[in-house]
Coordinates of C-alpha atoms and ligand atoms in Angstrom, one line a residue:
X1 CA 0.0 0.0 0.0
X2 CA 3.0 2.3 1.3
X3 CA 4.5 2.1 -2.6
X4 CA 1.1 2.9 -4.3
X5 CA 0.8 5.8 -1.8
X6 CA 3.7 7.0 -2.4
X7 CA 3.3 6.9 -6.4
X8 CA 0.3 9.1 -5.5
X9 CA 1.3 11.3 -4.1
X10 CA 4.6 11.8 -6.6
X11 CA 2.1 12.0 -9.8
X12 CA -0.7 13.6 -7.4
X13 CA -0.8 16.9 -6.0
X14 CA -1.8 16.2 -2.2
X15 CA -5.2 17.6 -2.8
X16 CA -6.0 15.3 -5.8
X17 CA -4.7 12.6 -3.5
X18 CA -7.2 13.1 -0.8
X19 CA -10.3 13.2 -3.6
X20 CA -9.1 10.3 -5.2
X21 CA -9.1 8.4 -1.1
X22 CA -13.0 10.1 -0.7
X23 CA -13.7 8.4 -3.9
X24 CA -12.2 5.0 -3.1
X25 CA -13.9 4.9 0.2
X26 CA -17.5 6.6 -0.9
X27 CA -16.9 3.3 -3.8
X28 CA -16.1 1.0 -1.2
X29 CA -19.0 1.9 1.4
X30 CA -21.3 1.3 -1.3
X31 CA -20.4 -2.2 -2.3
X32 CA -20.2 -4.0 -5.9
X33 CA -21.8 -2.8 -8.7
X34 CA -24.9 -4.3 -8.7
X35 CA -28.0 -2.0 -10.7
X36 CA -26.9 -0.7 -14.1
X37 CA -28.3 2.6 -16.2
X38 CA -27.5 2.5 -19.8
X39 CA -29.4 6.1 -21.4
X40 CA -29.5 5.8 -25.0
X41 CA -31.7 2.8 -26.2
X42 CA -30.0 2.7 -30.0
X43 CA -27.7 -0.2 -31.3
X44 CA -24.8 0.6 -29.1
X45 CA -26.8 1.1 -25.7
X46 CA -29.4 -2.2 -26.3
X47 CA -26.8 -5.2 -27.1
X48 CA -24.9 -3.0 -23.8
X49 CA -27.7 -2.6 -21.8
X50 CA -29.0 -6.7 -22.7
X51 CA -25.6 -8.4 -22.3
X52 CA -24.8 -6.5 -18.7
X53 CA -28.4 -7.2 -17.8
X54 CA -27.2 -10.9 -18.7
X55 CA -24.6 -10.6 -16.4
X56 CA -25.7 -12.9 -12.8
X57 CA -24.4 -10.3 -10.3
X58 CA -25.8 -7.4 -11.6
X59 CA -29.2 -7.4 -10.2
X60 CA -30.8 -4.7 -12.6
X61 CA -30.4 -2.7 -16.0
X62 CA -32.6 -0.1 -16.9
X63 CA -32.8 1.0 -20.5
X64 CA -33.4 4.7 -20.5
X65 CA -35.0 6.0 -23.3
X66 CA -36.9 9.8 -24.0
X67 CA -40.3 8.9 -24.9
X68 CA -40.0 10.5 -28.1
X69 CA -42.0 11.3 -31.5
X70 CA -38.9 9.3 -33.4
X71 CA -37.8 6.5 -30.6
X72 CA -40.4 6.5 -27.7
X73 CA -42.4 2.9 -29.5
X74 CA -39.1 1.4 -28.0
X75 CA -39.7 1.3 -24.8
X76 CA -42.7 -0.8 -24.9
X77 CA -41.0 -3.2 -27.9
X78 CA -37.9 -4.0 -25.7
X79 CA -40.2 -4.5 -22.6
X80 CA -41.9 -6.9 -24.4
X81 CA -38.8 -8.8 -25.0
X82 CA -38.9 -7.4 -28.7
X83 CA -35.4 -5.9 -30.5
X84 CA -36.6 -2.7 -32.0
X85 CA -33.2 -2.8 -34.5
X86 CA -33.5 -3.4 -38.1
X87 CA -31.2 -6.2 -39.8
X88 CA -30.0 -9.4 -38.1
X89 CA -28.2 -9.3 -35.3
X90 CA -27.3 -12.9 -34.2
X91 CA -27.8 -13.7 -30.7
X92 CA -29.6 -10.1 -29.7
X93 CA -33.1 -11.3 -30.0
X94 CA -33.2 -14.0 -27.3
X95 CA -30.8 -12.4 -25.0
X96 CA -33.5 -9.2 -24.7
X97 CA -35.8 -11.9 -24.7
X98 CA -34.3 -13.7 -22.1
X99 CA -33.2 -10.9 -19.7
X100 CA -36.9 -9.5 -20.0
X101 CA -38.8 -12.2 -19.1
X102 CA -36.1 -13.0 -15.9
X103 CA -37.0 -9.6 -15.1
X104 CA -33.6 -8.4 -14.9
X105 CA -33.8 -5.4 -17.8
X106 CA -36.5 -3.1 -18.1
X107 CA -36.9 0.0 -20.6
X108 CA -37.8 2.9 -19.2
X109 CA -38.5 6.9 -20.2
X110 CA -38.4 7.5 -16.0
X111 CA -35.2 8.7 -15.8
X112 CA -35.4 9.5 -12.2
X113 CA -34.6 5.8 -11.6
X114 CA -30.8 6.5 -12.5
X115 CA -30.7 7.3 -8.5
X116 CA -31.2 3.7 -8.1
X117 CA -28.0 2.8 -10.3
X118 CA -24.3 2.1 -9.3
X119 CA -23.2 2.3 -12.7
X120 CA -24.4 4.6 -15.8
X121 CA -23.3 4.1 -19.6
X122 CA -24.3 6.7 -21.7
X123 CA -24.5 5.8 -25.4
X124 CA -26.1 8.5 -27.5
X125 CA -25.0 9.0 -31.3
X126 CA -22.4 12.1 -31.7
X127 CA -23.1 13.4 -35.5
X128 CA -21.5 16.4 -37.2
X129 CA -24.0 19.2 -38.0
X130 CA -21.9 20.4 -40.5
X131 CA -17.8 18.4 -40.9
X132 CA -16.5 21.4 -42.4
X133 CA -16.6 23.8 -39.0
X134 CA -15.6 20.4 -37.0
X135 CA -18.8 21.3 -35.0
X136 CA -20.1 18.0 -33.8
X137 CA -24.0 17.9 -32.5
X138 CA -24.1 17.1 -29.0
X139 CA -26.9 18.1 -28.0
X140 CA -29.0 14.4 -27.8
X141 CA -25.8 13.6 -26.0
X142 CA -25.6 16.9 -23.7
X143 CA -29.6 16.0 -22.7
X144 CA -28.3 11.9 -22.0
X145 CA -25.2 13.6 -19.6
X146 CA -28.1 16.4 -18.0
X147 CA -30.0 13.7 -16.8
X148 CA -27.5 11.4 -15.7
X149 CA -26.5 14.6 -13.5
X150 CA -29.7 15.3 -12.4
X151 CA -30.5 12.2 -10.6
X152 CA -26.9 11.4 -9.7
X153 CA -25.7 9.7 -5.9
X154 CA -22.4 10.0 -4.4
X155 CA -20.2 7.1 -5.6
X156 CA -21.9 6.1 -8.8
X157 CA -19.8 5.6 -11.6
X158 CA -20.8 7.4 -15.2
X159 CA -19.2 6.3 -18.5
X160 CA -19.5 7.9 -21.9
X161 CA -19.5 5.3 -24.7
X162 CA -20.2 7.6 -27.2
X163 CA -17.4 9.1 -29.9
X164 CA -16.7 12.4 -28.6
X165 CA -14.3 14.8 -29.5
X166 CA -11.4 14.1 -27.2
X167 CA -11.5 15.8 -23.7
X168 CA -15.3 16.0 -23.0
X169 CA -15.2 13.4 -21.1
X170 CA -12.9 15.6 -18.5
X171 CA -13.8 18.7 -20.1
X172 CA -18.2 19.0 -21.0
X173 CA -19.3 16.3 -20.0
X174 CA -17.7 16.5 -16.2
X175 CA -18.4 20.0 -15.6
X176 CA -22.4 19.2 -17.0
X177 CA -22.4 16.5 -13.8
X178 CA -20.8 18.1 -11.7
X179 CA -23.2 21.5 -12.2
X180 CA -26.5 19.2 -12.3
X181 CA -26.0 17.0 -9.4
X182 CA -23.1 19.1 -7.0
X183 CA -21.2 16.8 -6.4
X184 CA -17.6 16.6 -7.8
X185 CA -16.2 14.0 -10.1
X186 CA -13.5 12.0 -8.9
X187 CA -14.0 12.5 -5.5
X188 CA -17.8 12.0 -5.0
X189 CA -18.7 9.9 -8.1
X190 CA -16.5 7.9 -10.6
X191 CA -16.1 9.1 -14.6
X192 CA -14.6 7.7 -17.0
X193 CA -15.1 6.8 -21.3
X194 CA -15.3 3.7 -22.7
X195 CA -16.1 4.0 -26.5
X196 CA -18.3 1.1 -28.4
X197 CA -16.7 -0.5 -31.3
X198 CA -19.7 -2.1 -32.5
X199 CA -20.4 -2.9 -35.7
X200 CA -24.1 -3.3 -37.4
X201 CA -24.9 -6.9 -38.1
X202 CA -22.5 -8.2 -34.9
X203 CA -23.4 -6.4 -32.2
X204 CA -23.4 -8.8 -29.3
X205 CA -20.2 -10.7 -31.2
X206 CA -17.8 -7.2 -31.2
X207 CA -18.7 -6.3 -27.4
X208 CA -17.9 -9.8 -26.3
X209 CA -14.7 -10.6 -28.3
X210 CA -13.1 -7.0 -29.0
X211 CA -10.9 -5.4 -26.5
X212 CA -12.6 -2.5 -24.5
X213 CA -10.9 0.8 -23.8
X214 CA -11.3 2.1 -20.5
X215 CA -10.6 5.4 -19.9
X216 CA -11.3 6.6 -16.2
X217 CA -10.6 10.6 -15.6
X218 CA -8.5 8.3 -12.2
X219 CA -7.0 5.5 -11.2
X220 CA -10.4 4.9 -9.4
X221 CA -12.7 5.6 -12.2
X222 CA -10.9 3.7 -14.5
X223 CA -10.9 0.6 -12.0
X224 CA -14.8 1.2 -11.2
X225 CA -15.1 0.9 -15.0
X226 CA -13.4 -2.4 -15.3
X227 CA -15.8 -4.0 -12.4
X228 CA -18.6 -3.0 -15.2
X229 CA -17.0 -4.0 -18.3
X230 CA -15.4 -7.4 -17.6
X231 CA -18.1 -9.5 -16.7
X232 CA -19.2 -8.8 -20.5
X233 CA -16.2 -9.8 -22.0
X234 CA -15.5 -13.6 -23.4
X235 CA -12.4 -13.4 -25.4
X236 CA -11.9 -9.4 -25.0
X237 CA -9.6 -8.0 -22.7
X238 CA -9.7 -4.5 -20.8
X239 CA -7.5 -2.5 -22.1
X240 CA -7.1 0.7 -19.2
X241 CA -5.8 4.1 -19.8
X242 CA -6.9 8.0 -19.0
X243 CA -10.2 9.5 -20.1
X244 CA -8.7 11.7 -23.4
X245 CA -6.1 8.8 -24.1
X246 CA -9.4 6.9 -24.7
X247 CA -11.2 9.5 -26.9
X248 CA -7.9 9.5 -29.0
X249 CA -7.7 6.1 -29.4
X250 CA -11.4 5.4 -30.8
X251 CA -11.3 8.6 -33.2
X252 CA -7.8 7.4 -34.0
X253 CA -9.2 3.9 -35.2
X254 CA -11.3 5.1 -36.9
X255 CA -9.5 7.9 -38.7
X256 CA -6.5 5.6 -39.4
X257 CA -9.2 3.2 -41.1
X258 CA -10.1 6.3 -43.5
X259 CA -6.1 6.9 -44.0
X260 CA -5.5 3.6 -45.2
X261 CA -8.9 3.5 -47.4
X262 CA -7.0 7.1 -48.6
X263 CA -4.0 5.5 -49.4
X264 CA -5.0 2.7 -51.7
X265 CA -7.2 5.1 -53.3
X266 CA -4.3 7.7 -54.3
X267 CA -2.7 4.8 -55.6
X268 CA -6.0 3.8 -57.7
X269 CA -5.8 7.1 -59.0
X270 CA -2.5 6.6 -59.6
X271 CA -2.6 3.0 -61.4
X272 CA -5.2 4.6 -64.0
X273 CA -3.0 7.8 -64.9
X274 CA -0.1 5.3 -65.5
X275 CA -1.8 2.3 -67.7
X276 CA -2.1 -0.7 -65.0
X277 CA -4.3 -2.5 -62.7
X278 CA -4.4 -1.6 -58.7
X279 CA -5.3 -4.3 -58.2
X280 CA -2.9 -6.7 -59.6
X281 CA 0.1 -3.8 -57.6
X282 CA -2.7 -4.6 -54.6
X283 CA -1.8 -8.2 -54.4
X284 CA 1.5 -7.3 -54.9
X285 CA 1.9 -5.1 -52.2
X286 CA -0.3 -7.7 -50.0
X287 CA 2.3 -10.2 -50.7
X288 CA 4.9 -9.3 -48.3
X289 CA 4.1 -11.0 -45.2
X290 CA 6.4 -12.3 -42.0
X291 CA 7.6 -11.0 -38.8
X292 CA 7.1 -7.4 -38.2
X293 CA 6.3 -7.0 -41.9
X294 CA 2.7 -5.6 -42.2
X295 CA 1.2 -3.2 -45.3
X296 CA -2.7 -3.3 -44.2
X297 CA -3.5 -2.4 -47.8
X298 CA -7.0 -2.1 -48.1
X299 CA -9.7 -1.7 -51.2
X300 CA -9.8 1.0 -53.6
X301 CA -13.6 2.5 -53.9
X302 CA -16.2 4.7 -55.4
X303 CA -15.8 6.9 -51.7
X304 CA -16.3 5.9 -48.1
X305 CA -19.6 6.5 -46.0
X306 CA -21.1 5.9 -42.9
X307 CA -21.4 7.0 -39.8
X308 CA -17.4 6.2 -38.1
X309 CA -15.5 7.2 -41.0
X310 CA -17.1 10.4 -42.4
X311 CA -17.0 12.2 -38.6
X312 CA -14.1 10.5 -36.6
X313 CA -11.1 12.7 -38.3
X314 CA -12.7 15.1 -37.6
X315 CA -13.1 14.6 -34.2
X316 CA -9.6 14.1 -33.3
X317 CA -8.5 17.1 -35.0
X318 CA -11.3 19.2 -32.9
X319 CA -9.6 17.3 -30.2
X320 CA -6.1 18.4 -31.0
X321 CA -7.4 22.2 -30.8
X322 CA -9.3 21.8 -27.8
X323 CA -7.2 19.5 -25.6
X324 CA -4.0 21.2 -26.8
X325 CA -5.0 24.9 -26.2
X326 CA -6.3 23.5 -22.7
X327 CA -3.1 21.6 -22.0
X328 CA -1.2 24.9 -23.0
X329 CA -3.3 27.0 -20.9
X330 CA -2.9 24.9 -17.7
X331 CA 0.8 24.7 -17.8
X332 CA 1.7 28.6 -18.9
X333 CA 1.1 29.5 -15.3
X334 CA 3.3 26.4 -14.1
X335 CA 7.0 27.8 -15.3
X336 CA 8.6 24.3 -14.7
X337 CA 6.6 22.5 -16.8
X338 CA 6.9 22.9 -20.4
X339 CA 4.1 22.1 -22.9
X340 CA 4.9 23.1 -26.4
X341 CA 1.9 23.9 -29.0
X342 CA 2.1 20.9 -31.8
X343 CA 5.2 20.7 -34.0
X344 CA 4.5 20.4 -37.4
X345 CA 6.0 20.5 -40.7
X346 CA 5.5 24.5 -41.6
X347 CA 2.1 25.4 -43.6
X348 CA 1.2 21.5 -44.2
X349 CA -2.7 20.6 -43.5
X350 CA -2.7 17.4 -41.6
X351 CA -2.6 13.7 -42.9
X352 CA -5.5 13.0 -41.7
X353 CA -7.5 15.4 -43.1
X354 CA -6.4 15.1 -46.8
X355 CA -7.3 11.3 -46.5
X356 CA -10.4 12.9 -46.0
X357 CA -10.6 15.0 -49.0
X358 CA -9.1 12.0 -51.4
X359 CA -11.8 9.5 -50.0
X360 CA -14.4 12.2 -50.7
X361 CA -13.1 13.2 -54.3
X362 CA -14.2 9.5 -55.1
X363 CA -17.6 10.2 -56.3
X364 CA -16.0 13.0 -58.3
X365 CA -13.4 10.5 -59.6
X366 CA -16.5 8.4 -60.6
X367 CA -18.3 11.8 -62.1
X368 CA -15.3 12.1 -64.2
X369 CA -15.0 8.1 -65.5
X370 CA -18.7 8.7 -66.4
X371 CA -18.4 11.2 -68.4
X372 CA -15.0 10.5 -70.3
X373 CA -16.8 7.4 -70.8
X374 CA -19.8 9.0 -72.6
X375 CA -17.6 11.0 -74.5
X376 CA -15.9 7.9 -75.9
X377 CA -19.6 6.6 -76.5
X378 CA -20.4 10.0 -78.7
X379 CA -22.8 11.2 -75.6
X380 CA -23.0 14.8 -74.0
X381 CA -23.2 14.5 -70.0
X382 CA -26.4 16.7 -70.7
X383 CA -29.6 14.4 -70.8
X384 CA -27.7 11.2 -70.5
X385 CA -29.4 8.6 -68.8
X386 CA -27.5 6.9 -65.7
X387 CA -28.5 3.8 -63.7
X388 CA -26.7 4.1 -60.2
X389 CA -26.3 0.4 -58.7
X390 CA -26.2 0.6 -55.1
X391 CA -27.5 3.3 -52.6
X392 CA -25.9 1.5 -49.3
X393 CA -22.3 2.8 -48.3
X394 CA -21.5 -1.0 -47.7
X395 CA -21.4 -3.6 -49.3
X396 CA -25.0 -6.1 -48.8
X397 CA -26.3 -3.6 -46.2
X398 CA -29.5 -1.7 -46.4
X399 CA -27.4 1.2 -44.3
X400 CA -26.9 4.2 -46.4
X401 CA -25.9 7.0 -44.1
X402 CA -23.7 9.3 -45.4
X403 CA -23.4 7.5 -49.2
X404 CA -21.1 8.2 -51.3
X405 CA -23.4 7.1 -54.6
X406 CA -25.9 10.6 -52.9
X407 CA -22.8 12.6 -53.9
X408 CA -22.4 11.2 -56.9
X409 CA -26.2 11.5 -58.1
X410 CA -26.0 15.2 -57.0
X411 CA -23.1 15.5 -59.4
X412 CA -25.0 13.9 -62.1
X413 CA -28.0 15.8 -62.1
X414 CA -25.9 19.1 -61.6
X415 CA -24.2 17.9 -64.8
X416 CA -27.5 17.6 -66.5
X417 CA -27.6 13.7 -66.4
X418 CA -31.0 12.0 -65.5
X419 CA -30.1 9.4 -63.0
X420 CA -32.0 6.3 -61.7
X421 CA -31.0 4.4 -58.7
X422 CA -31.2 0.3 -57.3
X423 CA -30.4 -1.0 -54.2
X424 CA -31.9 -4.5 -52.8
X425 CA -31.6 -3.7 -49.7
X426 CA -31.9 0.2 -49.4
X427 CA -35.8 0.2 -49.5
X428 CA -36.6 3.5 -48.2
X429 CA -34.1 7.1 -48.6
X430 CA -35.3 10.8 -48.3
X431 CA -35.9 12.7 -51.4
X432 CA -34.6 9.4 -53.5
X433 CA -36.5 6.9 -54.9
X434 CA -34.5 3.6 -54.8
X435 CA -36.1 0.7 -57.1
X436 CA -35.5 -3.1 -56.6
X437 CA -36.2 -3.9 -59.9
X438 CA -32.8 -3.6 -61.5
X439 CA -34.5 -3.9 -65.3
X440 CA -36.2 -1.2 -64.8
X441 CA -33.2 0.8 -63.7
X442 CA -30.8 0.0 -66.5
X443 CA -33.5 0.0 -69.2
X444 CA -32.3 2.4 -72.0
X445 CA -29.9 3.7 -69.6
X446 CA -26.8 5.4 -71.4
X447 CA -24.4 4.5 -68.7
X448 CA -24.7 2.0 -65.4
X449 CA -22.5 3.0 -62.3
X450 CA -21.6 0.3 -59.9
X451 CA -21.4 2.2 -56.4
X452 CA -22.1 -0.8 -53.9
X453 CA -20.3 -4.2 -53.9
X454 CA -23.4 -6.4 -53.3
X455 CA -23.5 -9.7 -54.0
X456 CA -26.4 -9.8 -56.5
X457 CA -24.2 -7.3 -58.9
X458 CA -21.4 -9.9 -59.3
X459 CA -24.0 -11.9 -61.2
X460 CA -24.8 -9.7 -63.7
X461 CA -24.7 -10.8 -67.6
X462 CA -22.8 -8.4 -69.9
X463 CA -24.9 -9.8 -72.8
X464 CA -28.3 -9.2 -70.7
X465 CA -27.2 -5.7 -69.8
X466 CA -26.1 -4.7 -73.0
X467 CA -30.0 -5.8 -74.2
X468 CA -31.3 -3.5 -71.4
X469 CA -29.7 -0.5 -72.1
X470 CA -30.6 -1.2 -75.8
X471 CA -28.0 1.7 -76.9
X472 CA -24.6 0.6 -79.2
X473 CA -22.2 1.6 -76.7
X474 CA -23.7 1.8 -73.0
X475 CA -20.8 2.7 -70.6
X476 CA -20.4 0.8 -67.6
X477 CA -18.6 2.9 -64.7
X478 CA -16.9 0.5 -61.9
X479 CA -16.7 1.3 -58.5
X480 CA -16.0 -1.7 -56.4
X481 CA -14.5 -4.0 -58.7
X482 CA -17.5 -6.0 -59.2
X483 CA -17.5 -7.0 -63.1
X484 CA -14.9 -8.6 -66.0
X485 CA -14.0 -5.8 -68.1
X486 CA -13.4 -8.1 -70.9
X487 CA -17.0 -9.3 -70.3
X488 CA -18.7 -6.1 -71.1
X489 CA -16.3 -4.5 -73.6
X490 CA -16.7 -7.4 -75.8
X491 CA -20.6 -6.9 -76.1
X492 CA -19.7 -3.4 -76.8
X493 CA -19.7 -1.3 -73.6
X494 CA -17.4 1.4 -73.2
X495 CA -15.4 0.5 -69.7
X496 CA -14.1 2.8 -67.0
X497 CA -13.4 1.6 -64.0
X498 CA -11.6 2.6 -60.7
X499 CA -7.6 1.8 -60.9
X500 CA -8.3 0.2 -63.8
X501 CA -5.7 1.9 -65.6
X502 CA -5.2 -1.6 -68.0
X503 CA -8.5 -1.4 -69.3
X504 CA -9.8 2.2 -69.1
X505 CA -9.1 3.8 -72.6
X506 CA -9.6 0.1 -74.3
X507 CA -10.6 0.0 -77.9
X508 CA -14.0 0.0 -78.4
X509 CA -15.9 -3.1 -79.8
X510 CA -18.6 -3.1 -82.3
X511 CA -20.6 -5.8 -82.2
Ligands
SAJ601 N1 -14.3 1.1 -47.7 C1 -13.4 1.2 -48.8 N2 -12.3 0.4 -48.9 C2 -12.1 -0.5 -47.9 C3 -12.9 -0.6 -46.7 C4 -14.0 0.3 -46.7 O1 -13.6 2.0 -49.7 O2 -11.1 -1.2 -47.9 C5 -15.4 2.0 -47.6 C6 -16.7 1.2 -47.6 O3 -17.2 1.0 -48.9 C7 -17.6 2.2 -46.8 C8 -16.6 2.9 -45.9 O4 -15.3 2.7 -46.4 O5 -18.2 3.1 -47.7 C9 -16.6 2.5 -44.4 O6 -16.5 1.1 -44.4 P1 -16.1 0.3 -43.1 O7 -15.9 -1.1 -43.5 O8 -15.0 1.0 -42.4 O9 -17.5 0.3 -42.2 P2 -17.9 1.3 -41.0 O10 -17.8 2.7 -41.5 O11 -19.1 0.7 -40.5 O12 -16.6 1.1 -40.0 C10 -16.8 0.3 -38.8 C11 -16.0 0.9 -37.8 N3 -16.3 0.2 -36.5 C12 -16.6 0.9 -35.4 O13 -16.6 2.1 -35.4 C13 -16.8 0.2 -34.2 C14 -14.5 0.7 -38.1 O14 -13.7 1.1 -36.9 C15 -14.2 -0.7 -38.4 O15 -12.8 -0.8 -38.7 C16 -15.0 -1.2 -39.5 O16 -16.4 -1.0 -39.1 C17 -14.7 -2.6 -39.9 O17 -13.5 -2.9 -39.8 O18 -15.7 -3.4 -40.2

């Protein structure tokens, strides 16, 4: 004990030392974690709220949920033992099941029952109103930490799992608690983030068997958080560390994801200016394999979507302003310590941020394939008919937030083109009709884009196509990949596709 007192008080100030000993003992007095809030009933906070709930210590997780216009039907859904998420999610349905009818989760719009809780996991969705100011909307978020404060008791534990922007969990989100409920964090209740990594279509699998973060703004917090988080791990580890080091390290996934994606598609771009096949230089590249040797490269694309990718850049960069003026500011009155503002190379923009601008300039890239292509077909972009396959940013998903192909079909009709768009699984989008009937789509269409790797498109017949669009030389833009070139071009087609650099510019066939 001596040894960890002394390390506190080396890396503590004296003061911080005696809030952190208030905290440890208010923890202690009130025993192991045993009822559970999670606010925030979407498809991070219900596979949470059902696997903790599933948990045989904990006694009791409430599902917290606003009762309103857009999500309120959940509440009675879920207490009827009924997932309200779309798409299958293996597993989900009889664990809600299960825990409901065992009485051990309820959902609930009374959020004065978070007094009842030892533990509360806030998982509300963090969009960007707008990614070019780097303003993120908190606000669902801000309402989720409000209440939490509201009913908050001394030694309960709060966790963001939400992305934020790195330092709310120490910065907005502390003071918010601390103002709504008076008491102070780390020393009368615990704080700390621990972001999801979840992924749509295996919920329960990524919370069970991928290692959680946990970010505690003290030792305390970040041990309070482990007595939640482990029981719901099976092959998963906990992987401990400070409150912002855990806000950098999920926007950091996330936005080295988007670098790599960036990468290969630079080099796409590349392959097509110089005559070859990304591809083929992909498997290349992939070949180089053994100890220590690893290249990651990924898949070239028509653009990335979603809802991790498009904002988590972002987010770290914010994070980098507001963290690093705040660090600055706390050590300019402290002369011995030094903290410099970030060195970097003179007048460059950052890394990260260009990946974002080449992984946007896709649909543009496909915008310009489209219509070199219907110049080589003897067509004006004006009054061209296109047939967009896919609507989903993934491939054999029916999720289509943030699409690329939306950015892409605003191009086209701002170029004059009439465009028509299929996706089997996309069934509903605002302001877009998307078809199922892929005949109808391509019929007497002058070009047909391929903006979604679904499985139904790598069955497509060249020969079939070529009947549907009825013209001499339809273009066929590539996106993902998905068709033979040599297929297409020898029923006459005009190819372009991305990286493609072999094929793009072939001689055209008349059949
Ligand atoms: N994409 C490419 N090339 C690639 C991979 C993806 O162009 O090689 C495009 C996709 O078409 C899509 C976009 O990027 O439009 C995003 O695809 P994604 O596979 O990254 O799917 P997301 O956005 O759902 O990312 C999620 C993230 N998971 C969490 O945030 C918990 C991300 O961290 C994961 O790495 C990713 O899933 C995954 O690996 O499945």
């Amino acid at each position: 004990m001596n040894s960890n007192i002394e390390t506190l008080q080396k890396s503590k100030t004296l003061q911080e030392f005696e809030k952190s000993e208030k905290l440890e003992k208010l923890i202690e007095g009130r025993g192991a974690i045993r009822k559970i809030g999670v606010i925030g009933m979407g498809y991070v906070g219900i596979p949470a709220a059902a696997l903790l709930a599933d948990v045989p210590h904990f006694e009791k997780v409430y599902g917290f949920q606003r009762n309103s216009q857009t999500s309120g039907y959940k509440i009675e859904m879920l207490n009827s033992g009924e997932c309200p998420l779309k798409g299958e999610e293996p597993g989900l349905q009889e664990l809600i099941e299960r825990v409901v009818n065992e009485g051990k989760f309820e959902c609930t719009a009374d959020f004065s029952k978070i007094s009842e809780c030892d533990a509360v996991a806030i998982a509300i969705q963090t969009p960007f109103e707008d990614p070019k100011d780097l303003v993120p909307d908190f606000r669902a978020l801000i309402e989720g930490i409000r209440q939490a404060g509201r009913y908050l008791t001394p030694a309960t534990l709060v966790v963001l799992e939400s992305t934020v922007t790195p330092g709310t969990t120490e910065g907005m989100a502390k003071d918010i608690l601390e103002e709504e409920s008076g008491l102070v964090a780390g020393e009368d209740f615990a704080l700390a983030h621990a972001p999801e990594r979840v992924m749509v279509g295996r919920l329960i699998k990524n919370i069970q068997e991928h290692d959680r973060i946990v970010g505690g703004i003290d030792d305390a917090s970040t041990r309070r958080a482990t007595e939640l988080y482990s029981p719901v791990l099976t092959k998963g580890k906990i992987i401990p560390m400070s409150a912002t080091a855990a806000e950098v390290t999920k926007t950091a996934e996330n936005t080295f994801r988007d670098l790599q994606i960036a990468a290969v598609n630079q080099l796409a771009l590349y392959c097509e200016a110089m005559g070859i096949n990304v591809y083929d230089v992909r498997a290349g590249v992939d070949s180089l394999k053994g100890e220590g040797i690893t290249r990651a490269i990924l898949w070239p694309g028509a653009g990335v979507g979603g809802h991790c990718l498009t904002k988590d850049t972002y987010h770290l960069e914010r994070g980098l302003l507001v963290v690093g003026q705040e660090k600055r500011d706390e050590v300019s009155n402290n002369e011995e310590r030094r903290h410099e503002p970030l060195d970097f190379p003179e007048g460059r923009e950052s890394l990260y941020v260009l990946a974002r601008h080449i992984n946007d300039f896709m649909p543009e890239h496909m915008l310009n394939l489209t219509i070199n292509g219907l110049k080589r077909a003897g067509k004006k972009p004006e009054g061209a008919k296109v047939a967009i396959l896919g609507w989903a940013f993934i491939n054999n998903s029916d999720d289509a937030r943030n699409t690329p192909s939306e950015v892409y079909r605003d191009l086209c009709l701002k170029a004059g083109m009439e465009v028509a768009v299929h996706d089997p699984h996309v069934l509903h989008y605002p302001g877009v009709s998307v078809s199922q009937d892929i005949s109808e789509v391509v019929n007497g269409a002058d070009c047909v884009v391929i903006f979604a790797g679904h499985k139904d498109y790598y069955q497509l017949d060249a020969g079939e196509m070529k009947a549907r669009c009825g013209g001499v030389h339809p273009v066929i833009v590539d996106g993902r990949n998905v068709v033979d070139p040599d297929e297409y071009i020898r029923e006459g087609f005009v190819y372009e596709g991305i990286g493609r650099g072999d094929k793009n510019g072939h001689v055209i066939v008349d059949v």
